[in-house]
Amino acid sequence: MTFVWTESELTPEQSQAVREENSLMLVACPGSGKTRTLTYKIAYELSRLKGERQFIVALTYTNRAADEIRERIEGLGVDTSQLWIGTIHSFCLEWILKPYGLYEQGLAQGFRVIDSFEQEQILEELCRTQSGITYWDCGYYFNEQGYVLTCRDQNKHERLKAIFALYFRRLAENRQIDFELMLYYSSRLIQNQPFIVQILANIFPLILIDEYQDTKHIQYTTVASIVRAGAGQTKIFVVGDPNQAIFDSLGGFAMEVEQLRQLCGVPLTELALTENYRSTNRLISYFSHFNVAATNIIGASPDRAFSSNISYDMTLDRDQLETELVRLIRLYVGQGISPDQICILAPWWVLLAGVTRRLAAALPEYEFDGPGMVPFSRDIENFWYRLSRIGLTNSSPSQYVRRLRWAGQVIRDLENEGVDTAELSAKQLLRESNSIQIDQTDGLLYLGDYFDALMNRLNIDWKSYPLLSEHHTAFFDSSAARIDRLRREGTAYIAGIDFFRRVFRHRSGVTVNTIHGVKGGEFDVVIAYGMLQGMVPHFSDEAAGDGGVTAAKKLLYVIGSRARKHLHLISEQKRARGRYGVYSTTDVLLGLNFDYDIV
Amino acid sequence: MHISKLTLVNYRNFANADFHFEKGVNTVIGENGSGKSNVLRALRLLLDDNMVRASRRLDAEDFHRGLGSWKGHWIIIGVEFQEVSQDEAIQALFIHGTGVGQPEGLVERATYNLIFRPNKQIRMNLAALDSSDFDGMNAILDQVTIDDYETVFTGRSTADFSDPQTYMRIVGDVENATFSNEIEFPEIGARIPGTLSITKEVSFTFIQALRDVVSEFYNNRTNPLLTLLKSKSGQIDQEQFQPIVERAQQMNAEIENLDDVRKVHEDIVETIHGAAGQTYSPSLLAIKSDLPDEADLLFQSLKLFVGEFDESHEGKIQELSLGGANLIFLTLKLLEFKYQHERQALANFLLIEEPEAHLHTHVQKTLFDRIGYEGAQIIYTTHSTHISEVSNISSVNIVGRNGTTCEAFQPSTGLTPEKIGNLQRYLDAVRSNLLFAKSVVLVEGDAEEILIPVMVKKVLGVSLDELGISLINIGSTGFTNVSVLFHQTRVRRRCAIITDLDAAFMNLEPQPDDSPDVVNYRAKLRRAQVSGAGRKASLDAHSAGNPWLQPFYAPHTFEVDFVACGNSEKVADSVDDVYSDPATRVTSIAELKSGDPAQFGKRVLTMANHEGKGWFAILLGKRIDERTTIPEYIRKAIIFAHGSFSTELMFSILKHRLAVNNQGWNPMPPVLHAFSQRLNEYRSGEIEFNAISEEARVALPDDQILAFLWDLA
């Protein structure tokens, strides 16, 4: 039966997007119910699938987003067994590299995907072969022609190329690929073996891309070649906001509709979600100053007339920063705003680490939740990471469905490694897991014991399965290194089991995040500091033709559009730059004439 | 889409076998114990959704016994599908897991394997060994248990595991302790993705031998009629059905209102009130008619009534003969495929184990002849020669035992359609068990067909059957049409052809005193000689380079050479059966014993033609005994056809010759007694064949068995 919804569920412009029969590019302004529309679109199309042999593919920017969307669709009562949802990397791995890798010389003899920690280790080692190069210079991505260095300092490119020559050779010798190579090899495979896209086009009637503005060219062409092979049978649905394209340094960009139309070779409708249900009119009018894509935004929230506080502090000294943050947090909690509705943002994680620590000390009654505070390696392809999700969550009715799905995935992983799982069900795995009691306060030690105990109960000698062993080493090595680094930065408590458990718990407390990490989030109060030239915009973007104005605007647009009610920007003074200098205030903010509030 | 090939490597009684299948009906024929059931089981492991998952985890018992130790070896069960295409949406998911990409960017076939092999750790350890490191290999393999093995399913493989070179390159060479440094081989294909379940993609039905079909009709789950109806009840036309529903409801009401029903109802209510009183009685009690008014429930009440043959009575299934019930069952199953086909099942496979157990031969013949095979590929096994004749030779696989291992042959590989046609017509016509034979001797006439079995039994003490030799009378000299079967790429069974060279047995030079009859006779012999030489040239060319086929020629003609090799007495003894005239009898006996081919040759042929060759052979047959000499060319043909003689067989043949030579003496003469003892030693393996041959030369001088031994040495 076709999935239906009522008028209270979707607005007319959302409904129109869901019902659109053609391929669609949907430009969604902040707070316009983008995820909701995507969710309903998937549910609607799932219910209209013709055969049991077809799959709908949804590509999300993070695995977390994939989980969330899947759960929402299941919440609508729609069967998701014919939905494949995940990141483009997982998609390439599952649907292209694993099944067709044998047609690619570099993959034919088997391959292993290394996680970012392993990549960092290799690159760090190779950087020692060249003077003046650090791991941080080693960003790269692939386009169809080859790899692109993201380091803006052209003088370093000669040396970086030497490093990457060694790096690729090293990976090839060990039959390893990193995340970028996954995209590269997928692209090669579908170019060299044209039947692959034909087969995939027959399996996928629809491919959706969430956050299309962060998609790389090679990703667009990979997806587009499947759509093109479908000759009208396969449709594409991309949704996102060009104003929030803040990953261009990694190669992400919002493709123009005409270019995508050409690439896919199908009729492509263009629609927009223009109604913002999140922010007040005052906030919208503020962040609209940073609109670089000329999109239309209409305030539609019931509270849109609320009088927001929007402040900009460009006089505060750097050493007064924590005091000011404490003041603001106390102020809003005092007004009845829940701590988890407050978000503190900065452009870089290094700016946040120390501040978070000091805030935690100054406000012991609140919890703080930050992205870099995950104490163990979050490599979604790692078997032990996947298992840790079960080990670190408690059995509860609200978590049951999710844990069941995780358990199912763990069983499939085991089966793939050749473990005999004929007798093992997801329920049984959870039951065994729930009955494990371990008295251990150190998080990593706890996980080690937990893994051993569970494998023991399931009668699986994991050490005799090479991939499980490799993953085990990778998981514990990278986690130990991570904890070590966090500890050096002064967050010793992060190694405790309580902190480990918090990772998968529903987020609570004050959110501390980077601008890039807060993607998609919304909060009553957003407080952002580090609004400094060289950070906003990033110093590497200052080399661009407009001196980084567009880059800075996009960052400010993302910051401003996170807030429901109040927004506070801080350009703290006297922050040291290099040995002698200090950072100056962000030019774009200096140039903006706005009637700020004083709070 | 259909299964085009099945490859079994190290699986049960197959060391290495390829089966080839065509669209439509396919036959796997073979004697009992030749592994037919294992062929079906292998297909089921790959394709049957009803097969328990656990059975796909194989066991040490599943390894081919001939391997010796299974440790380190792999079992591979692979199927190949043809008529697949990347363009067909319905096949897309299947092709995604199994389609073999061609260099020019097409997908035309798909492969799917079950591989049972040592786990990665073991394979890595073996790969790390140096070549010929036996100690290292044994140290690893000694520790291996069946729990160290894994089952993997792969698709799109291109490796031909039935090629021993390929097997050794990938699996390793356990004999020589040599293993590749690699442990991953793209040729073995990619793992089947978790999103694809092959068994769910195809519909697969297995009909076991001796299945109790009647009880299946009574089980709601297995009743094929219900399955058919159920698939229709979902799409029922509401307009057509509404009146039926109304009538059902109306009938329910009418039944409830029948006077007798109402009376019973009133009586019940009254009795309860009387017994329990108003307070404790149920407040509502009704008798309702429960004729269902929903499509699927109504359909469940439908039953199949069948009148068998021309009976006017239609009876229930259980009243049918077993054969009749089976026929109905198979028919409904085939119809089920047709329905499923409409609902886009990727492919339908029907495996029938020994349909002779289900159906009468004639019914089988018509059933398999007439079914529209569009929707289903049928593979059945049989040991019946009757049914094998129904099947098209191009869709036949033969399984046969060869020592401990079983082999598969395709009788028509590489033959032109014309040759297949000839073979097919021959097999159809003679209902021969040619396809089942372990080895074959082809002869051209009745005389050979009648006398060779008798001679072999008498002289060697074992029958042709015991030797596993089928003697087939072609009834002409057209051997090539049939013998084309026996070839390295087709039926790998030995086939000896016994035929007459028809060389003249007398001087062909005309003599001055020749009568016109003699002139004619010489001319006739010359013509025969010329055509015989021509046949030899073509037969020799036909069998050249074929290790499975060899012609053996009677220098002249069977009857003539039978006399020539030392059986003139036997033939002379039968003169009285042929002639009644005393003078002719005397002349004939003198000629037969003359030792002059010109005389006995002409005489024996005259006698044979006089009686008819077949009847003459029957007359001769009565005279055949243990001392009849087997002509050399027949002896050699038998030896070739049988192949190597086992010790046990030699023992019993020599034992027989010993008894023949003993002539009833008791006690045995010392030389025979000594031979008897040596014979026992030979049997127990204490002495060799050459030694016992030497002993036989001493103990059985002049016995024709010495020539056998000489040929065998």
Coordinates of N, CA and C in Angstrom, one line a residue, chain B residues 368-481:
Chain B
F368 N 7.4 -36.0 -20.4 CA 8.6 -35.3 -20.7 C 8.6 -34.8 -22.2
D369 N 7.9 -35.6 -23.0 CA 7.9 -35.2 -24.4 C 7.1 -33.9 -24.6
R370 N 6.0 -33.8 -23.9 CA 5.0 -32.8 -24.3 C 5.0 -31.6 -23.4
I371 N 5.5 -31.7 -22.2 CA 5.4 -30.5 -21.3 C 6.0 -29.3 -22.0
G372 N 5.3 -28.1 -21.9 CA 5.9 -26.9 -22.3 C 7.0 -26.5 -21.3
Y373 N 8.3 -26.6 -21.8 CA 9.4 -26.4 -20.8 C 9.7 -24.9 -20.6
E374 N 9.0 -24.0 -21.3 CA 9.3 -22.6 -21.2 C 9.7 -22.2 -19.8
G375 N 8.9 -22.6 -18.9 CA 9.1 -22.0 -17.5 C 10.1 -22.8 -16.7
A376 N 10.5 -24.0 -17.0 CA 11.2 -24.7 -16.0 C 12.3 -25.5 -16.6
Q377 N 13.4 -25.6 -15.9 CA 14.5 -26.6 -16.3 C 14.3 -27.8 -15.4
I378 N 14.2 -29.0 -16.1 CA 14.0 -30.2 -15.4 C 15.3 -31.0 -15.4
I379 N 15.7 -31.5 -14.3 CA 16.8 -32.4 -14.2 C 16.4 -33.6 -13.5
Y380 N 16.5 -34.8 -14.1 CA 16.1 -36.0 -13.4 C 17.2 -37.0 -13.5
T381 N 17.2 -37.9 -12.5 CA 18.2 -38.9 -12.5 C 17.5 -40.2 -12.7
T382 N 18.1 -41.2 -13.3 CA 17.5 -42.4 -13.6 C 18.5 -43.5 -13.7
H383 N 18.1 -44.8 -13.3 CA 18.9 -45.9 -13.7 C 18.2 -46.8 -14.6
S384 N 17.1 -46.2 -15.2 CA 16.3 -47.1 -16.1 C 16.8 -46.9 -17.5
T385 N 17.0 -48.0 -18.2 CA 17.4 -47.8 -19.6 C 16.2 -47.4 -20.4
H386 N 15.0 -47.7 -19.9 CA 13.8 -47.3 -20.6 C 13.7 -45.8 -20.8
I387 N 13.9 -45.1 -19.6 CA 13.7 -43.7 -19.7 C 14.8 -43.0 -20.4
S388 N 16.0 -43.6 -20.3 CA 17.2 -42.9 -20.9 C 16.9 -42.8 -22.4
E389 N 16.1 -43.7 -23.0 CA 15.9 -43.7 -24.4 C 15.0 -42.5 -24.8
V390 N 14.2 -42.0 -23.8 CA 13.3 -40.9 -24.0 C 14.1 -39.6 -24.2
S391 N 15.3 -39.6 -23.5 CA 15.9 -38.3 -23.5 C 16.8 -38.0 -24.7
N392 N 16.9 -36.8 -25.0 CA 17.8 -36.3 -26.0 C 19.2 -36.5 -25.6
I393 N 20.0 -37.2 -26.5 CA 21.4 -37.5 -26.1 C 22.2 -36.3 -25.8
S394 N 21.8 -35.1 -26.3 CA 22.6 -33.9 -26.0 C 22.3 -33.4 -24.6
S395 N 21.2 -33.8 -24.0 CA 21.0 -33.3 -22.6 C 21.1 -34.5 -21.6
V396 N 22.0 -35.4 -21.9 CA 22.3 -36.5 -21.1 C 23.6 -36.4 -20.4
N397 N 23.7 -36.7 -19.1 CA 24.9 -36.8 -18.4 C 25.0 -38.3 -17.9
I398 N 26.1 -38.9 -18.1 CA 26.2 -40.3 -17.6 C 27.1 -40.2 -16.4
V399 N 26.7 -40.9 -15.3 CA 27.6 -41.0 -14.2 C 28.0 -42.5 -14.1
G400 N 29.2 -42.7 -13.8 CA 29.6 -44.1 -13.7 C 30.7 -44.2 -12.7
R401 N 30.8 -45.4 -12.1 CA 31.8 -45.6 -11.1 C 33.1 -46.1 -11.8
N402 N 34.2 -45.7 -11.3 CA 35.5 -46.1 -11.9 C 36.4 -46.3 -10.7
G403 N 36.4 -47.5 -10.1 CA 37.1 -47.8 -8.9 C 36.4 -47.1 -7.8
T404 N 37.1 -46.2 -7.0 CA 36.5 -45.6 -5.9 C 35.8 -44.3 -6.3
T405 N 36.1 -43.8 -7.5 CA 35.6 -42.5 -7.8 C 34.6 -42.6 -8.9
C406 N 33.7 -41.6 -9.0 CA 32.7 -41.6 -10.0 C 33.0 -40.5 -11.0
E407 N 32.6 -40.8 -12.2 CA 32.9 -39.8 -13.3 C 31.7 -39.4 -14.0
A408 N 31.7 -38.3 -14.6 CA 30.6 -37.9 -15.4 C 31.0 -37.7 -16.8
F409 N 30.1 -38.1 -17.7 CA 30.4 -38.0 -19.2 C 29.3 -37.4 -19.8
Q410 N 29.6 -36.7 -20.9 CA 28.5 -36.1 -21.8 C 28.7 -36.8 -23.1
P411 N 27.7 -37.7 -23.5 CA 27.9 -38.5 -24.7 C 28.0 -37.7 -26.0
S412 N 27.6 -36.5 -26.1 CA 27.6 -35.9 -27.4 C 28.5 -34.7 -27.5
T413 N 29.5 -34.5 -26.6 CA 30.4 -33.4 -26.6 C 31.1 -33.3 -28.0
G414 N 31.0 -32.2 -28.6 CA 31.9 -32.0 -29.8 C 31.4 -32.7 -31.0
L415 N 30.2 -33.3 -31.0 CA 29.7 -34.0 -32.2 C 28.9 -33.0 -33.0
T416 N 28.9 -33.2 -34.3 CA 28.1 -32.4 -35.2 C 26.6 -32.9 -35.0
P417 N 25.7 -32.0 -35.3 CA 24.3 -32.3 -35.2 C 23.9 -33.6 -35.9
E418 N 24.6 -33.8 -37.1 CA 24.3 -35.0 -37.9 C 24.7 -36.2 -37.1
K419 N 25.9 -36.2 -36.6 CA 26.4 -37.4 -35.8 C 25.5 -37.6 -34.6
I420 N 25.1 -36.6 -34.0 CA 24.2 -36.7 -32.8 C 22.9 -37.4 -33.2
G421 N 22.4 -37.0 -34.4 CA 21.2 -37.5 -34.9 C 21.3 -39.0 -35.2
N422 N 22.4 -39.4 -35.8 CA 22.6 -40.8 -36.0 C 22.6 -41.6 -34.7
L423 N 23.4 -41.1 -33.8 CA 23.6 -41.8 -32.5 C 22.2 -41.9 -31.8
Q424 N 21.5 -40.8 -31.8 CA 20.2 -40.7 -31.2 C 19.2 -41.8 -31.8
R425 N 19.2 -41.8 -33.1 CA 18.4 -42.8 -33.8 C 18.7 -44.2 -33.4
Y426 N 20.0 -44.5 -33.4 CA 20.5 -45.8 -33.0 C 20.0 -46.1 -31.6
L427 N 20.3 -45.2 -30.7 CA 19.9 -45.5 -29.3 C 18.4 -45.7 -29.1
D428 N 17.6 -44.8 -29.8 CA 16.2 -45.0 -29.8 C 15.8 -46.3 -30.3
A429 N 16.4 -46.8 -31.4 CA 16.0 -48.0 -32.0 C 16.3 -49.2 -31.2
V430 N 17.4 -49.3 -30.6 CA 17.8 -50.6 -30.0 C 17.6 -50.7 -28.5
R431 N 17.2 -49.6 -27.9 CA 16.9 -49.6 -26.5 C 18.2 -50.2 -25.8
S432 N 19.3 -49.8 -26.2 CA 20.5 -50.5 -25.7 C 20.9 -49.9 -24.4
N433 N 21.6 -50.7 -23.6 CA 22.1 -50.2 -22.4 C 23.5 -49.7 -22.6
L434 N 23.8 -49.2 -23.8 CA 25.1 -48.7 -24.2 C 25.6 -47.7 -23.2
L435 N 24.7 -46.8 -22.8 CA 25.1 -45.7 -22.0 C 25.4 -46.1 -20.5
F436 N 25.0 -47.2 -20.1 CA 25.3 -47.7 -18.8 C 26.5 -48.5 -18.7
A437 N 27.0 -49.0 -19.8 CA 28.1 -50.0 -19.8 C 29.4 -49.5 -19.2
K438 N 30.0 -50.4 -18.5 CA 31.4 -50.1 -18.0 C 32.4 -50.1 -19.1
S439 N 32.2 -51.1 -20.0 CA 33.0 -51.2 -21.2 C 32.2 -51.9 -22.2
V440 N 32.6 -51.8 -23.5 CA 31.7 -52.2 -24.6 C 32.5 -53.0 -25.6
V441 N 31.9 -54.1 -26.1 CA 32.5 -54.7 -27.3 C 31.4 -54.6 -28.4
L442 N 31.7 -54.0 -29.5 CA 30.7 -53.9 -30.6 C 31.0 -55.0 -31.6
V443 N 30.0 -55.7 -32.0 CA 30.1 -56.8 -33.0 C 29.2 -56.5 -34.2
E444 N 29.4 -57.2 -35.3 CA 28.6 -56.9 -36.5 C 27.5 -57.8 -36.7
G445 N 27.5 -59.0 -36.0 CA 26.4 -60.0 -36.4 C 26.0 -60.8 -35.2
D446 N 25.0 -61.7 -35.6 CA 24.4 -62.5 -34.6 C 25.4 -63.6 -34.1
A447 N 26.2 -64.1 -35.0 CA 27.1 -65.2 -34.6 C 28.0 -64.8 -33.5
E448 N 28.6 -63.6 -33.6 CA 29.5 -63.1 -32.5 C 28.7 -62.8 -31.3
E449 N 27.5 -62.3 -31.4 CA 26.7 -61.9 -30.3 C 26.3 -63.2 -29.5
I450 N 26.1 -64.3 -30.2 CA 25.7 -65.5 -29.5 C 26.9 -66.3 -29.0
L451 N 28.0 -66.3 -29.7 CA 29.1 -67.2 -29.4 C 30.1 -66.6 -28.4
I452 N 30.4 -65.3 -28.6 CA 31.5 -64.7 -27.7 C 31.1 -64.8 -26.2
P453 N 29.9 -64.5 -25.8 CA 29.6 -64.7 -24.4 C 29.8 -66.1 -23.9
V454 N 29.4 -67.1 -24.7 CA 29.5 -68.5 -24.3 C 31.0 -68.8 -24.2
M455 N 31.8 -68.4 -25.2 CA 33.2 -68.8 -25.2 C 33.9 -68.2 -23.9
V456 N 33.6 -66.9 -23.7 CA 34.3 -66.3 -22.6 C 33.9 -66.9 -21.2
K457 N 32.7 -67.2 -21.1 CA 32.2 -67.8 -19.8 C 32.9 -69.2 -19.6
K458 N 32.9 -70.0 -20.7 CA 33.5 -71.3 -20.6 C 35.0 -71.3 -20.4
V459 N 35.6 -70.5 -21.2 CA 37.1 -70.5 -21.2 C 37.7 -69.8 -20.0
L460 N 37.1 -68.6 -19.6 CA 37.7 -67.8 -18.5 C 37.0 -68.1 -17.2
G461 N 35.8 -68.7 -17.3 CA 35.1 -69.0 -16.0 C 34.4 -67.8 -15.5
V462 N 34.5 -66.7 -16.2 CA 33.7 -65.5 -15.7 C 32.9 -65.0 -16.9
S463 N 31.7 -64.5 -16.6 CA 30.9 -64.0 -17.7 C 31.3 -62.6 -18.2
L464 N 30.8 -62.2 -19.3 CA 31.0 -60.8 -19.8 C 30.4 -59.8 -18.8
D465 N 29.3 -60.2 -18.2 CA 28.7 -59.3 -17.2 C 29.6 -59.1 -16.0
E466 N 30.2 -60.2 -15.6 CA 31.1 -60.1 -14.4 C 32.3 -59.3 -14.8
L467 N 32.7 -59.4 -16.1 CA 33.8 -58.5 -16.5 C 33.4 -57.1 -16.8
G468 N 32.1 -56.8 -16.7 CA 31.6 -55.5 -16.9 C 31.6 -55.1 -18.4
I469 N 31.6 -56.1 -19.2 CA 31.6 -55.8 -20.7 C 30.2 -56.0 -21.2
S470 N 29.7 -55.0 -21.9 CA 28.5 -55.1 -22.7 C 28.8 -55.4 -24.1
L471 N 28.2 -56.5 -24.6 CA 28.5 -56.9 -26.0 C 27.3 -56.4 -26.8
I472 N 27.5 -55.5 -27.8 CA 26.4 -55.0 -28.5 C 26.5 -55.4 -30.0
N473 N 25.4 -55.9 -30.5 CA 25.4 -56.3 -31.9 C 24.8 -55.1 -32.7
I474 N 25.7 -54.6 -33.5 CA 25.3 -53.5 -34.3 C 24.4 -53.9 -35.5
G475 N 24.6 -55.2 -35.9 CA 23.8 -55.7 -37.0 C 24.3 -55.3 -38.4
S476 N 25.4 -54.6 -38.4 CA 26.0 -54.2 -39.7 C 27.4 -53.8 -39.4
T477 N 28.1 -53.3 -40.4 CA 29.5 -52.8 -40.1 C 29.5 -51.3 -39.9
G478 N 28.4 -50.7 -39.6 CA 28.3 -49.3 -39.4 C 28.7 -48.9 -38.0
F479 N 30.0 -49.2 -37.6 CA 30.4 -49.0 -36.2 C 30.6 -47.5 -35.9
T480 N 30.9 -46.7 -36.9 CA 31.4 -45.4 -36.5 C 30.3 -44.6 -35.9
N481 N 29.0 -44.8 -36.3 CA 27.9 -44.0 -35.8 C 27.8 -44.1 -34.3

